[in-house]
Amino acid sequence: MNFTRWSARLPGTQRRAARGTEGSVPAARGEYARRPGRLVDQAAEQTEAAAATDTSGTADVPALEDFSVRELLGRLPGLVALVYGPEHRIAYVNDAYAAAFGPRPAGATVAASCPEAEDLGLLPLIDQVLRSGKPRTVKSRRTQDGGSYTVTCLPVDSPHLDGGGVLVHAADVTDHAEAAERLRASERRHRETAVTLQRSLLPQDLEQPDDLRIAATYQPGGTDAAVGGDWYDVITLGAGRTALVIGDVMGRGVRAAAVMGQLRTAVRAYARLDLPPHEVLQLLDGLAAEIDASQIATCVYAIHDPNEGKLVYASAGHLPILVRDEDGTVRRAEDPTGPPLGTGGWLHTSGSIALPPGSTAVLYTDGLVERRREDIDEGVAALARALSGASGTPQVVCDRLLRSLGVTAEHDDDVAVLVVQHPSRQGPDAELFHNAALELLGGVEAAPRARAFASGVLSSWRFPVELRDLGVLATSELVANSLQHGTPPMRLRLRRTDRRLIIEVTDGDDHLPRRRRAETEDEAGRGISIIATIASSWGSRRTPGGGKAVWCEFALPD
């Protein structure tokens, strides 16, 4: 076949012929449309014009038709094949093509003689080029032998090619593909490390308080998203009170997960001090700045007290808590909200939101409600609508909220959700939960009244004699300690759940008791030591508005 007749019609041929001239290059569309003879004439005219305007005096500039197209294509490092007709028959393959896939007989169809065509997706690509008359490219297609190629198909219009022809050029990009795969594998390992670290720093088993039902879900972002620093925690404080925490470190990868782990550990340590929520955030704010001043974090810290029926919370730049009442009404925790942790210079304050029996509270990170090109308030409103119709166990509510908000495995951000239910108990279950309280009026005569009250209440709750006696003893010691060291008003509170007996005494003095070793000759100072010996646990805390509460717990027999 005479390759010179159609060579001038290949896209870019005229550009290369006129590269050293000042003449304009015809458009590619025009190159495809003109007849071969005219293209050759134009190429010759451009060559003559270039020679005439050459200031160096060189007249012997080689013309394009002086070269053998077969020789040029044969020496290209890229793989070249020419096919023609609707059956895609082979007219020519160059040496590089034959070396890569083997020689191909002229006249054979691509489908029958080129098994690599299926791997590279050549047949539909050639059909597209023949129909449209425009070049098409596919990138980094892999063959069965492991090689990767980027293939470009260009239309060839020649009377010598029955039904039109297509020039196939394949560039071997195996090295690039393998390097890209190594990079992707490295990124996957990095991501898996970050996800493993993230999950290991989250609580493996949530603490389950007596009065609440709790479930949490953490879902890392999709494969294209770096792991963030979302976290949550549930901390039982004693005396039936529970701390709930959720936060988000504003960063990505292992560093964000590490900062998150440090903050979560600090929250658990500060929670053991049984401080109000705003004081916990105040301590966290200073710690976050010391850990890494370049990273900030949002956080909500809330405390549930079953005797008060509400959540007392403080927020450092975090999204508002949502509470669903038993009738489906959804309420949003309003201010106060301070700036994120790590910014410094802000005095946090606490707020509260009612959590009556039958209600459900949801704490979450921004990955659940934040979407591109959408205001985050719209996402929070969508979550409220989804929560209003979500019922069932806390884990079921978690799953329903994720589905309603469109969170999938390919979501572009981390998501953490903490669902807290305060169940409404009826029937036999309600008989396992009781409260009783006595105002401690008067002086030393309050102590025998408190013992008599505790004995009667514990008997009515049908506790074993041994547990009843221990409860009365603990009541006597706590009341005596309050009468000696505290100030009015004083109050005794007894509470039973399905798992424990809680005895608590409050007074108006904010000095917290501490356990100390009493000497043999001391007549006092053994009360707290006795409590610590007979009770499962004990503790004290300051109460809002001044004063303190001292409590102890007894585990109920199975």
C-alpha positions as MATLAB code, in Angstrom:
seq = 'MNFTRWSARLPGTQRRAARGTEGSVPAARGEYARRPGRLVDQAAEQTEAAAATDTSGTADVPALEDFSVRELLGRLPGLVALVYGPEHRIAYVNDAYAAAFGPRPAGATVAASCPEAEDLGLLPLIDQVLRSGKPRTVKSRRTQDGGSYTVTCLPVDSPHLDGGGVLVHAADVTDHAEAAERLRASERRHRETAVTLQRSLLPQDLEQPDDLRIAATYQPGGTDAAVGGDWYDVITLGAGRTALVIGDVMGRGVRAAAVMGQLRTAVRAYARLDLPPHEVLQLLDGLAAEIDASQIATCVYAIHDPNEGKLVYASAGHLPILVRDEDGTVRRAEDPTGPPLGTGGWLHTSGSIALPPGSTAVLYTDGLVERRREDIDEGVAALARALSGASGTPQVVCDRLLRSLGVTAEHDDDVAVLVVQHPSRQGPDAELFHNAALELLGGVEAAPRARAFASGVLSSWRFPVELRDLGVLATSELVANSLQHGTPPMRLRLRRTDRRLIIEVTDGDDHLPRRRRAETEDEAGRGISIIATIASSWGSRRTPGGGKAVWCEFALPD';
ca = [
       0.000    0.000    0.000;
       1.210    3.520   -0.773;
       1.285    5.196    2.658;
       2.297    8.531    1.138;
      -1.191    8.988   -0.348;
      -2.914    9.025    3.056;
      -0.077   10.176    5.288;
      -0.802   13.835    4.667;
      -4.301   13.318    6.049;
      -3.187   12.219    9.505;
      -4.016   14.771   12.219;
      -1.004   16.862   13.055;
       1.004   15.935    9.904;
       0.635   19.393    8.407;
       1.490   20.946   11.750;
       4.792   19.129   11.886;
       5.547   20.001    8.252;
       5.010   23.704    8.878;
       6.505   23.886   12.383;
       9.572   25.863   11.242;
       7.558   28.315    9.094;
       5.557   31.405    9.761;
       2.485   30.141    7.875;
      -0.705   29.194    9.715;
      -1.615   25.577   10.411;
      -4.955   24.311    9.042;
      -7.527   23.282   11.608;
      -7.769   19.601   12.439;
     -11.364   19.411   11.227;
     -10.259   20.749    7.876;
      -7.492   18.172    7.660;
     -10.003   15.372    7.923;
     -12.307   16.885    5.302;
      -9.947   17.658    2.382;
      -8.908   15.190   -0.340;
      -5.405   13.668   -0.293;
      -4.123   15.376   -3.429;
      -5.019   18.801   -2.172;
      -3.272   18.151    1.178;
      -0.084   17.095   -0.561;
      -0.221   20.240   -2.762;
      -0.707   22.416    0.325;
       2.193   20.755    2.106;
       4.437   21.361   -0.935;
       3.306   25.007   -1.202;
       4.053   25.573    2.520;
       7.491   24.005    2.128;
       8.275   26.250   -0.861;
       7.046   29.325    1.042;
       9.213   28.451    3.998;
      12.256   28.070    1.768;
      11.564   31.412    0.080;
      11.347   33.290    3.390;
      14.251   31.523    5.094;
      16.773   34.211    6.090;
      19.587   31.734    6.629;
      19.868   31.078    2.908;
      19.207   27.340    3.203;
      17.181   26.203    0.180;
      17.315   22.403    0.489;
      14.567   21.928    3.114;
      13.233   18.333    2.891;
       9.596   18.049    1.939;
       7.267   15.758    3.859;
       6.635   13.586    0.789;
      10.345   12.843    0.643;
       9.958   10.542    3.646;
       8.467    7.082    3.787;
       5.529    7.023    6.166;
       6.016    3.276    6.683;
       9.585    3.940    7.820;
       8.524    6.770   10.154;
       5.725    4.761   11.759;
       7.917    1.705   11.994;
      10.477    3.540   14.097;
       7.989    5.086   16.537;
       8.326    3.758   20.114;
       4.547    3.874   20.416;
       2.394    1.027   19.145;
       0.733    1.884   15.823;
      -1.850   -0.046   13.833;
      -4.014    0.925   10.861;
      -7.417   -0.703   10.489;
     -10.106   -0.103    7.902;
     -13.672   -0.946    6.995;
     -16.701   -1.839    9.111;
     -15.150   -5.221    9.952;
     -12.023   -3.516   11.292;
      -9.481   -5.316    9.148;
      -5.772   -4.806    9.707;
      -3.848   -2.849    7.105;
      -0.610   -2.317    9.016;
       1.079   -2.688   12.422;
       4.475   -1.205   13.226;
       7.425   -3.003   14.766;
       6.605   -1.789   18.317;
       3.095   -3.225   18.048;
       4.385   -6.536   16.738;
       6.983   -6.686   19.510;
       4.340   -6.081   22.198;
       1.530   -8.314   20.937;
       3.045  -10.314   18.088;
       2.792   -9.911   14.291;
      -0.658   -9.418   12.832;
      -1.561  -10.647    9.315;
      -2.786   -7.983    6.913;
      -6.476   -8.341    6.076;
      -7.370  -10.189    9.281;
     -10.080   -8.678   11.492;
      -9.163   -7.113   14.782;
     -11.755   -9.227   16.621;
     -10.276  -12.488   15.301;
      -6.535  -11.780   15.454;
      -6.045   -9.199   18.209;
      -7.009  -10.588   21.643;
      -5.566   -7.477   23.240;
      -8.322   -5.426   21.575;
     -10.892   -6.672   24.067;
      -8.709   -5.758   27.067;
      -8.023   -2.311   25.657;
     -11.621   -1.730   24.588;
     -10.581   -1.067   20.972;
     -13.628   -2.340   19.066;
     -16.218    0.082   20.504;
     -13.626    2.852   20.395;
     -12.954    2.267   16.671;
     -16.701    2.203   15.999;
     -17.097    5.582   17.715;
     -14.292    7.109   15.646;
     -15.729    5.778   12.372;
     -19.183    7.141   13.197;
     -18.135   10.535   14.519;
     -15.007   11.238   12.470;
     -13.370   12.532   15.641;
     -10.406   11.161   17.609;
     -11.058    9.259   20.834;
      -8.728    8.362   23.712;
      -8.917    5.913   26.589;
      -6.385    6.074   29.407;
      -4.430    3.379   31.214;
      -6.201    0.239   30.051;
      -4.680   -2.970   31.382;
      -4.094   -6.111   29.300;
      -4.018   -9.694   30.554;
      -0.227   -9.779   30.560;
      -0.180   -6.911   33.078;
       0.771   -4.087   30.701;
      -1.071   -0.763   30.759;
      -1.652    1.382   27.671;
      -3.211    4.698   26.799;
      -4.847    4.342   23.379;
      -5.760    7.072   20.901;
      -7.767    6.342   17.749;
      -7.712    8.874   14.878;
      -9.903    8.818   11.765;
      -8.175    8.280    8.383;
     -10.085    9.279    5.244;
      -8.523    7.695    2.144;
      -9.925    6.247   -1.095;
      -7.550    3.324   -0.556;
      -9.278    2.380    2.698;
     -12.672    0.886    1.947;
     -15.231    2.077    4.501;
     -12.842    4.495    6.168;
      -9.850    3.803    8.335;
      -8.676    4.344   11.886;
      -5.101    4.833   13.032;
      -4.590    3.266   16.449;
      -1.761    4.585   18.616;
      -1.050    2.947   21.998;
       1.465    4.367   24.471;
       2.911    1.977   27.042;
       2.208    3.524   30.452;
       2.860    0.419   32.527;
       5.533    2.111   34.628;
       3.254    5.056   35.341;
       0.320    2.773   36.170;
       2.425    0.685   38.541;
       3.745    3.821   40.229;
       0.184    5.122   40.596;
      -0.932    1.787   42.055;
       1.944    1.858   44.539;
       0.899    5.361   45.533;
      -2.722    4.270   45.944;
      -1.624    1.266   48.010;
       0.447    3.554   50.210;
      -2.516    5.884   50.664;
      -4.753    2.927   51.511;
      -2.307    1.735   54.145;
      -2.068    5.243   55.569;
      -5.850    5.493   55.664;
      -6.240    2.042   57.222;
      -3.708    3.032   59.881;
      -5.617    6.224   60.636;
      -8.972    4.399   60.733;
      -7.536    1.707   63.022;
      -6.089    4.363   65.310;
      -9.356    6.286   65.246;
     -11.464    3.267   66.132;
      -9.043    2.092   68.822;
      -9.284    5.489   70.520;
     -13.080    5.397   70.573;
     -14.837    3.471   73.380;
     -15.069   -0.196   72.421;
     -18.097   -0.780   74.679;
     -20.271    2.128   75.732;
     -21.056    2.409   79.409;
     -24.765    1.803   79.942;
     -26.257    3.866   82.814;
     -29.211    2.543   84.780;
     -31.590    5.272   83.669;
     -30.589    5.707   80.021;
     -30.311    3.623   76.891;
     -27.438    4.668   74.653;
     -26.040    3.742   71.246;
     -23.379    5.360   69.080;
     -22.167    5.057   65.507;
     -18.911    6.128   63.918;
     -18.429    5.961   60.152;
     -15.189    7.155   58.522;
     -15.369    9.089   55.276;
     -15.157    7.334   51.901;
     -11.900    6.178   50.348;
     -11.249    9.612   48.857;
     -11.646   11.361   52.215;
      -8.986   11.466   54.894;
      -9.947   10.201   58.335;
     -10.913   12.980   60.707;
     -10.958   13.402   64.493;
     -14.599   12.696   65.418;
     -15.141   11.091   68.813;
     -17.796   10.384   71.433;
     -17.876    8.969   74.949;
     -20.227    8.011   77.774;
     -18.954    8.360   81.358;
     -20.881    7.259   84.467;
     -20.236    9.782   87.231;
     -21.888    8.007   90.148;
     -25.131    8.674   92.017;
     -26.981    7.885   88.794;
     -25.464   10.804   86.868;
     -23.975   10.345   83.374;
     -21.675   12.502   81.252;
     -22.167   12.489   77.460;
     -19.450   13.815   75.158;
     -19.100   14.303   71.424;
     -16.427   16.267   69.570;
     -14.634   16.843   66.298;
     -10.991   17.776   65.763;
     -10.665   20.090   62.773;
      -8.033   18.143   60.903;
      -7.371   14.999   58.887;
      -5.319   11.865   59.124;
      -3.296   10.298   61.902;
      -2.475   13.647   63.542;
      -6.159   14.532   63.987;
      -6.873   11.078   65.388;
      -3.981   11.416   67.843;
      -5.187   14.822   69.055;
      -8.672   13.376   69.401;
      -7.325   10.553   71.571;
      -5.583   13.007   73.891;
      -8.697   15.140   74.245;
     -10.896   12.117   74.933;
      -8.513   10.905   77.636;
      -8.478   14.376   79.183;
     -12.284   14.539   79.165;
     -12.488   11.271   81.101;
      -9.959   12.560   83.636;
     -11.769   15.880   84.101;
     -15.128   14.082   84.318;
     -13.887   12.191   87.379;
     -13.646   15.562   89.132;
     -17.433   15.816   88.631;
     -17.202   19.430   87.522;
     -19.987   21.405   85.810;
     -19.905   21.149   81.979;
     -18.590   24.655   81.407;
     -15.666   24.086   83.779;
     -14.732   20.885   81.950;
     -14.677   22.775   78.636;
     -12.614   25.528   80.230;
      -9.957   22.986   81.172;
     -10.119   21.342   77.738;
      -9.681   24.704   76.030;
      -6.319   25.276   77.652;
      -5.213   21.697   77.046;
      -6.147   21.818   73.346;
      -3.942   24.872   72.834;
      -1.030   23.086   74.507;
      -1.449   19.897   72.463;
      -1.359   21.633   69.084;
      -2.071   25.325   68.651;
      -2.662   24.839   64.912;
      -5.604   22.477   65.445;
      -8.884   23.365   67.070;
     -11.777   21.162   68.048;
     -15.485   21.479   68.704;
     -17.078   19.666   71.635;
     -20.308   19.258   73.595;
     -20.142   18.037   77.187;
     -23.481   17.243   78.851;
     -24.523   15.737   82.191;
     -27.767   13.868   82.825;
     -29.106   13.687   86.371;
     -32.147   11.385   86.701;
     -33.373   13.396   89.700;
     -33.592   16.559   87.594;
     -34.877   15.140   84.284;
     -32.727   17.354   82.082;
     -29.393   17.640   80.298;
     -27.030   20.308   81.578;
     -24.546   21.040   78.804;
     -21.815   23.340   77.525;
     -20.783   23.685   73.900;
     -17.482   24.762   72.373;
     -18.418   25.658   68.808;
     -20.377   22.434   68.308;
     -23.729   21.832   66.652;
     -26.837   21.952   68.878;
     -28.235   18.922   70.704;
     -31.617   17.784   69.382;
     -34.254   16.259   71.678;
     -37.311   14.364   70.452;
     -40.230   14.217   72.867;
     -42.499   11.204   73.135;
     -45.096   12.832   70.841;
     -42.524   13.368   68.051;
     -41.856   17.063   68.711;
     -38.189   17.951   68.210;
     -36.525   20.661   70.281;
     -33.121   22.241   69.719;
     -30.738   23.180   72.511;
     -30.092   26.889   72.184;
     -27.299   29.069   73.531;
     -24.893   29.189   75.236;
     -22.292   28.157   72.656;
     -18.693   29.316   72.904;
     -15.859   29.211   70.357;
     -14.041   25.942   69.561;
     -11.473   24.475   71.917;
      -7.968   25.805   71.501;
      -8.929   29.405   70.737;
      -8.541   30.605   74.355;
      -9.773   33.783   76.005;
     -13.412   32.704   76.421;
     -15.408   31.917   79.550;
     -17.771   29.065   78.781;
     -21.193   28.829   80.392;
     -23.659   25.979   80.868;
     -27.213   25.673   79.629;
     -29.891   23.009   80.001;
     -32.583   21.222   78.002;
     -35.345   19.012   79.390;
     -35.003   15.249   78.880;
     -38.206   13.790   80.364;
     -39.104   10.078   80.300;
     -39.910    8.932   76.770;
     -37.591   11.467   75.103;
     -34.530   10.923   72.898;
     -31.470   13.171   72.607;
     -29.110   13.147   69.612;
     -25.535   14.447   69.681;
     -23.669   14.432   66.334;
     -20.766   15.837   64.347;
     -20.958   18.076   61.293;
     -20.349   15.202   58.860;
     -23.959   14.135   59.412;
     -25.549   17.443   58.388;
     -22.971   19.430   56.386;
     -23.201   19.327   52.585;
     -21.440   21.250   49.840;
     -23.387   24.201   48.448;
     -25.908   23.909   51.283;
     -26.249   25.937   54.458;
     -25.553   23.834   57.530;
     -28.787   25.046   59.159;
     -30.649   23.257   56.379;
     -28.814   20.068   57.291;
     -29.733   20.459   60.972;
     -33.367   21.052   59.966;
     -33.271   17.894   57.826;
     -31.901   15.957   60.803;
     -34.716   17.313   63.000;
     -37.303   16.134   60.467;
     -35.683   12.696   60.305;
     -35.541   12.491   64.113;
     -39.212   13.382   64.492;
     -40.148   10.174   62.676;
     -37.411    7.945   64.106;
     -38.479    5.491   66.776;
     -37.177    2.214   68.154;
     -34.036    1.344   70.058;
     -31.108    3.811   70.111;
     -29.189    1.717   67.569;
     -32.202    1.644   65.242;
     -32.508    5.423   65.553;
     -28.787    5.783   64.691;
     -29.191    3.687   61.543;
     -32.347    5.512   60.463;
     -30.746    8.924   60.851;
     -27.753    7.889   58.735;
     -30.030    6.577   55.991;
     -32.304    9.622   56.098;
     -29.363   12.010   55.773;
     -27.887   10.005   52.875;
     -24.724    8.869   54.659;
     -23.174    5.961   52.753;
     -19.826    4.190   52.709;
     -18.632    6.790   50.161;
     -19.616    9.788   52.282;
     -17.054   12.589   52.043;
     -16.651   13.210   55.784;
     -16.473   11.355   59.068;
     -19.736   10.956   60.962;
     -20.244   10.325   64.670;
     -23.719   10.022   66.205;
     -24.646    9.473   69.862;
     -28.297    8.632   70.625;
     -29.522    8.813   74.239;
     -32.982    7.620   75.275;
     -34.642    8.253   78.628;
     -37.169    5.414   78.594;
     -40.660    5.780   79.978;
     -41.081    2.804   82.324;
     -44.408    1.215   83.170;
     -45.613   -1.915   84.891;
     -43.124   -4.276   86.574;
     -40.164   -2.397   85.090;
     -41.255    0.812   86.815;
     -41.289   -1.000   90.187;
     -37.498   -1.339   89.963;
     -37.003    2.460   90.002;
     -37.949    4.491   93.063;
     -37.030    7.794   94.703;
     -37.497    9.018   98.260;
     -36.319   12.248   99.912;
     -36.310   13.831  103.380;
     -35.565   17.428  104.358;
     -33.142   17.393  107.315;
     -34.551   20.042  109.637;
     -33.432   20.860  113.149;
     -30.208   19.957  114.862;
     -28.854   16.686  116.142;
     -32.356   15.203  116.242;
     -32.253   15.064  112.441;
     -29.888   12.077  112.595;
     -32.321    9.594  114.251;
     -35.135   10.781  111.964;
     -32.919   10.123  108.951;
     -32.089    6.602  110.194;
     -35.734    5.804  110.807;
     -36.694    7.182  107.395;
     -34.004    5.125  105.619;
     -34.986    1.948  107.483;
     -38.632    2.330  106.544;
     -37.955    3.144  102.886;
     -35.471    0.307  102.389;
     -37.886   -2.138  104.022;
     -40.683   -1.021  101.707;
     -38.356   -1.622   98.751;
     -37.976   -5.204   99.989;
     -34.203   -5.185  100.212;
     -32.461   -8.048  102.051;
     -31.814   -7.410  105.719;
     -28.046   -7.188  105.256;
     -28.325   -4.577  102.515;
     -30.939   -2.656  104.510;
     -28.625   -2.511  107.532;
     -25.705   -1.313  105.404;
     -27.936    1.349  103.870;
     -29.042    2.618  107.256;
     -25.420    2.716  108.459;
     -24.327    4.663  105.393;
     -27.230    7.071  105.844;
     -26.264    7.654  109.463;
     -22.637    8.415  108.607;
     -23.466   10.759  105.715;
     -26.058   12.680  107.715;
     -23.756   12.940  110.715;
     -20.962   14.278  108.515;
     -23.314   16.868  107.004;
     -24.639   17.945  110.403;
     -21.117   18.422  111.727;
     -19.442   20.085  108.756;
     -22.262   21.387  106.555;
     -24.809   24.163  106.659;
     -28.546   24.234  105.863;
     -30.437   23.478  103.772;
     -29.785   19.738  104.137;
     -31.520   16.932  102.350;
     -31.370   13.125  102.268;
     -32.222   11.355   99.013;
     -32.590    7.599   98.490;
     -32.818    6.125   95.039;
     -33.011    2.595   93.745;
     -32.608    1.345   90.199;
     -32.646   -2.140   88.776;
     -28.930   -2.442   89.597;
     -28.015   -0.311   92.601;
     -29.055    1.597   95.723;
     -27.922    5.235   95.858;
     -27.804    7.309   99.061;
     -27.051   11.050   98.751;
     -26.942   13.912  101.247;
     -26.750   17.572  100.151;
     -26.047   20.688  102.217;
     -25.166   24.349  101.752;
     -21.413   24.156  102.424;
     -19.132   23.734   99.395;
     -16.198   22.179  101.277;
     -15.763   18.664   99.865;
     -14.935   15.876  102.301;
     -11.910   13.707  101.805;
     -10.924   10.363  103.163;
      -8.143   10.467  105.751;
      -6.505    8.089  108.193;
      -7.860    8.614  111.713;
      -5.478    8.126  114.626;
      -6.313    5.756  117.487;
      -7.072    8.540  119.923;
      -9.268   10.510  117.416;
     -12.967   10.571  118.249;
     -14.014   11.636  114.729;
     -12.844   11.455  111.125;
     -13.841    7.853  110.393;
     -17.162    8.478  108.659;
     -15.902    8.625  105.075;
     -13.575    5.674  105.695;
     -16.535    3.634  106.866;
     -18.534    4.655  103.793;
     -15.647    3.711  101.489;
     -15.356    0.330  103.189;
     -18.996   -0.783  103.109;
     -20.181    0.819   99.846;
     -19.426   -0.190   96.250;
     -18.361    3.396   95.482;
     -18.661    6.895   96.883;
     -17.960   10.456   95.842;
     -18.752   14.125   96.270;
     -19.330   17.150   94.085;
     -20.210   20.797   94.321;
     -23.786   21.694   93.442;
     -24.950   24.681   91.344;
     -25.474   27.794   93.395;
     -23.118   26.643   96.161;
     -23.150   23.652   98.414;
     -22.181   20.038   97.916;
     -23.535   16.530   97.546;
     -21.928   13.454   99.102;
     -23.130   10.054   97.888;
     -22.491    6.333   97.988;
     -23.750    3.326   96.040;
     -24.485   -0.310   96.831;
     -24.714   -2.919   94.083;
     -27.931   -4.946   94.294;
     -27.696   -8.727   94.449;
     -28.596  -10.574   91.232;
];
